[in-house]
Short mmCIF file of C-alpha atoms in Angstrom, two decimals:
data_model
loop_
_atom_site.label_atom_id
_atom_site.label_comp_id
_atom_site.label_asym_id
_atom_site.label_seq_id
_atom_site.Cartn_x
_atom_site.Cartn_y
_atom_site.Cartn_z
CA UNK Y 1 10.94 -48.88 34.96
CA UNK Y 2 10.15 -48.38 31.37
CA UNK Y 3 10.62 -44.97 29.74
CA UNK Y 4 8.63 -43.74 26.70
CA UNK Y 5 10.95 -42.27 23.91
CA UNK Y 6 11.01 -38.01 23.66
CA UNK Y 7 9.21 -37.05 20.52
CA UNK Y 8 11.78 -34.57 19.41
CA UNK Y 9 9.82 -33.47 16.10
CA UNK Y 10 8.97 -30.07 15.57
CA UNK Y 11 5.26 -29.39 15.16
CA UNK Y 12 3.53 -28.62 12.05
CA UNK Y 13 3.40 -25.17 10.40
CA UNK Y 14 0.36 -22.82 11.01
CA UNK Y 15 -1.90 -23.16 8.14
CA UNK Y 16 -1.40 -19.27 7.35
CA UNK Y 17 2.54 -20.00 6.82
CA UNK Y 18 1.72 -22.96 4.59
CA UNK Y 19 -0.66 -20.71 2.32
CA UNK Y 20 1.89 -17.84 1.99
CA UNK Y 21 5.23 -19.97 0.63
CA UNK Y 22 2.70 -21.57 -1.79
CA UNK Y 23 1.90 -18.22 -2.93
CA UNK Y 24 5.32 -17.30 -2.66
CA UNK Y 25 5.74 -18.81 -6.71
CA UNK Y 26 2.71 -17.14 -7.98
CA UNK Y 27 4.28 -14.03 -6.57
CA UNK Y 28 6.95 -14.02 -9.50
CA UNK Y 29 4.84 -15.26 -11.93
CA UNK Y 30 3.77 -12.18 -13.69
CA UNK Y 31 6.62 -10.47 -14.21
CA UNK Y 32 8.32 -14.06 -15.47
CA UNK Y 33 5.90 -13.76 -18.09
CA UNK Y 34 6.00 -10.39 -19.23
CA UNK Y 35 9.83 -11.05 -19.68
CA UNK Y 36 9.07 -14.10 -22.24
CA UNK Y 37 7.24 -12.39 -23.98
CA UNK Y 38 9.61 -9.13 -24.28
CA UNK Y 39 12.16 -11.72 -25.72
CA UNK Y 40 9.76 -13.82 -27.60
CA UNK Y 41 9.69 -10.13 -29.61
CA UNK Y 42 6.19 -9.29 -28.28
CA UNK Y 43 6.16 -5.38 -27.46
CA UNK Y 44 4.13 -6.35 -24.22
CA UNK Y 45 3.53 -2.47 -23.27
CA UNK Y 46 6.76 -0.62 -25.12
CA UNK Y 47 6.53 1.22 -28.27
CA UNK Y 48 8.52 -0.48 -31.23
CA UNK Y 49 10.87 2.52 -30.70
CA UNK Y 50 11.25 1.97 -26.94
CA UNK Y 51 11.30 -1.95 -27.49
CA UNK Y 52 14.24 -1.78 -30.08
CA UNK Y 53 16.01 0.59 -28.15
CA UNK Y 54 15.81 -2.01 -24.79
CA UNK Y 55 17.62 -4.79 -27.25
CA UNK Y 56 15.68 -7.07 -26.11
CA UNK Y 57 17.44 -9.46 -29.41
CA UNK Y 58 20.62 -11.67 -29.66
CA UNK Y 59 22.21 -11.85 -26.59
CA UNK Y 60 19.57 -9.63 -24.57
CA UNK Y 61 17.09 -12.54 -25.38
CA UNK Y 62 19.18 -15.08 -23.28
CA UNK Y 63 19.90 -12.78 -20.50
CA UNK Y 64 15.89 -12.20 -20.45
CA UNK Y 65 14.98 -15.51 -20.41
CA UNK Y 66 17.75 -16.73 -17.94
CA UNK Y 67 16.82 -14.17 -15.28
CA UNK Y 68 13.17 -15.08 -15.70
CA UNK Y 69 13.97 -19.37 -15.28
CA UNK Y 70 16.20 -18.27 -12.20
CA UNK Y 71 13.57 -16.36 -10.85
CA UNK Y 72 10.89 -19.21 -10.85
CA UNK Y 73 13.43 -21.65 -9.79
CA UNK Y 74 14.29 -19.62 -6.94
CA UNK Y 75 10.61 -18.54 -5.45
CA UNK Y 76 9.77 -23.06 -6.25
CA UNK Y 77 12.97 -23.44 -3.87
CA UNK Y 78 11.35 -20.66 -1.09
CA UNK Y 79 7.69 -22.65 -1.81
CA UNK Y 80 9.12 -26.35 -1.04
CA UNK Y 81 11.28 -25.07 1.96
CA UNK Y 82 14.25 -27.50 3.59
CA UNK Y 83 13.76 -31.26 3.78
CA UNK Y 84 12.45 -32.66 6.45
CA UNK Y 85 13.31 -35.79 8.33
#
């Protein structure tokens, strides 16, 4: 008596969950470009007075543009999901 093997995989996402971790990057998109542009020196929606008064210069620049990389690299991470295999 032969037995056929248990498929043990799991079965594929609905489409709807697909869609929404693509979108998932997009969602943090907007914001991660408004913050380059703040600390590229572009007023982006402050007055000059309210934009030097942020310090968006020297240090404040790197913090800017860290937190915006970290953000896209994190909602890419949530998009791609866990190996699997």
């Amino acid at each position: 008596m032969t037995t056929a093997p248990l498929d043990t995989s799991p079965p594929p996402p609905p489409r709807w969950a697909v869609r929404a971790a693509h979108a998932t990057a997009l969602v943090t998109l907007p914001s991660g470009i408004w913050r380059l542009l703040l600390a590229a020196g572009v007023t982006a929606g402050y007055t000059e007075a309210g934009y030097e008064a942020m310090g968006f210069t020297g240090w404040g620049a790197v913090y800017v543009v860290g937190l915006t990389v970290s953000g896209e690299l994190l909602a890419a991470h949530a998009r791609a999901g866990p190996p699997v295999g």
